[in-house]
Short mmCIF file of C-alpha atoms in Angstrom, two decimals:
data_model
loop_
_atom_site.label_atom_id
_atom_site.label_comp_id
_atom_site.label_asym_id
_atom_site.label_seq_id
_atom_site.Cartn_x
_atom_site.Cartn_y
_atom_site.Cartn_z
CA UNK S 242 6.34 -18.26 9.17
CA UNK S 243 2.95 -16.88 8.11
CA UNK S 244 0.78 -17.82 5.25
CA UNK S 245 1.61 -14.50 3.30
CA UNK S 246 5.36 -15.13 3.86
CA UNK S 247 5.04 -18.97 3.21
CA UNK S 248 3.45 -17.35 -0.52
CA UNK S 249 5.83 -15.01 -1.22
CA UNK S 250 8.78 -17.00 -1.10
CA UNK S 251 6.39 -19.68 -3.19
CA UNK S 252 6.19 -16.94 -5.73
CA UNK S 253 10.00 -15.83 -5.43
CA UNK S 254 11.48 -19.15 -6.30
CA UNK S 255 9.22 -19.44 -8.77
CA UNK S 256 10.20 -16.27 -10.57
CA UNK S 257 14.12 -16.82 -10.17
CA UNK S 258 13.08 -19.86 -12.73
CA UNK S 259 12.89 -17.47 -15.15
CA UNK S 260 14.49 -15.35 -17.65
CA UNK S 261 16.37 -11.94 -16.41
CA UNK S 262 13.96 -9.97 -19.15
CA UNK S 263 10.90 -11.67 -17.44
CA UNK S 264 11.85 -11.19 -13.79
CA UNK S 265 12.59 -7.54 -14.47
CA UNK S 266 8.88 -7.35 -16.12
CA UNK S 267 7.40 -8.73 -12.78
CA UNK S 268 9.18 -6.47 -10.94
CA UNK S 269 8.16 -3.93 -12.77
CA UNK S 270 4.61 -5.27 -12.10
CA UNK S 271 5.09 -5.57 -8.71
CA UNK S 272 6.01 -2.11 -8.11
CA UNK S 273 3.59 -0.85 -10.08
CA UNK S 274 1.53 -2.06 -7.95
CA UNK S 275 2.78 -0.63 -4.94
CA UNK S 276 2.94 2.91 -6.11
CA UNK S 277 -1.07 2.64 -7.39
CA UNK S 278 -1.71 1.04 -3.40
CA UNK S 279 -0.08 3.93 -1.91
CA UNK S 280 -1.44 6.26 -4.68
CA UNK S 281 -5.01 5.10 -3.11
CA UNK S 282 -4.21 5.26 0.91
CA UNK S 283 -3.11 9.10 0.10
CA UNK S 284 -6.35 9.63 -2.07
CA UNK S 285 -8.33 8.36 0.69
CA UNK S 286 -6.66 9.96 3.59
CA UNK S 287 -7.31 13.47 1.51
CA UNK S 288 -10.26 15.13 3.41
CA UNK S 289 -11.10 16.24 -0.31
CA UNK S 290 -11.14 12.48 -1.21
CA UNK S 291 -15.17 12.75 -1.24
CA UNK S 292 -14.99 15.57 -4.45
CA UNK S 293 -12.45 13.77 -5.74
CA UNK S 294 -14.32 10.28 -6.06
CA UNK S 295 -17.52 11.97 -6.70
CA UNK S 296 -15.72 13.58 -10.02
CA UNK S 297 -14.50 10.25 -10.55
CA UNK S 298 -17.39 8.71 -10.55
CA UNK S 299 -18.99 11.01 -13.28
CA UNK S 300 -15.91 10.91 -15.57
CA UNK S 301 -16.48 6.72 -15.34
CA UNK S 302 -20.48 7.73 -15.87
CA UNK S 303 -19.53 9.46 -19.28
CA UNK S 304 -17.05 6.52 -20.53
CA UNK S 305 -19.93 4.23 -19.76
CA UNK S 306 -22.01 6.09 -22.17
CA UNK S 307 -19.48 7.01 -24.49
CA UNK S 308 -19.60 3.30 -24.86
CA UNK S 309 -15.46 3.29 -23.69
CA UNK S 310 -16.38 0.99 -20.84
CA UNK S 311 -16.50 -3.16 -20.71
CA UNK S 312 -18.35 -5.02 -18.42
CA UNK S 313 -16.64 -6.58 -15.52
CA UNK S 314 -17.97 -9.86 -16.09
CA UNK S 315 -16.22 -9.85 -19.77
CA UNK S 316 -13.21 -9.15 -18.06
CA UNK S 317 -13.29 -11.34 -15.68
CA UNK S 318 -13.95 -14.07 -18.41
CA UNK S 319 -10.79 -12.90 -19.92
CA UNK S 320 -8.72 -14.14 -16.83
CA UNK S 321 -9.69 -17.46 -16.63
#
């Protein structure tokens, strides 16, 4: 088996330990997660993914001065 199998069946057992409510909520997660990775690969395989990320990158511009924005350090801190 490969390391990323060898972890995902780590991770499995570990979630059948818990509660129905908390394994649909990481499922949940999980595909979440998906969707937003395959969300990206069709952005990026867009030839108009260039406008798109430029406007993008101005609407995070204005947040960042509208003061809407944290720093990624402070979230990062958050994690640990």
């Amino acid at each position: 088996m490969s390391a990323a199998t060898d972890a995902l069946e780590t991770v499995f057992d570990e979630l059948t330990q818990l509660s129905q409510e908390e394994q649909e909520h990481f499922a949940h997660l999980v595909r979440r997660k998906l969707e937003a990775e395959k969300a990206w690969e069709r952005a990026f395989a867009d030839p108009r993914s260039p406008e798109a990320l430029s406007a993008m990158a101005r609407e995070a511009r204005r947040e960042r001065e509208a003061g809407k924005t944290q720093p990624l350090d402070d979230l990062l801190e958050e994690k640990d």
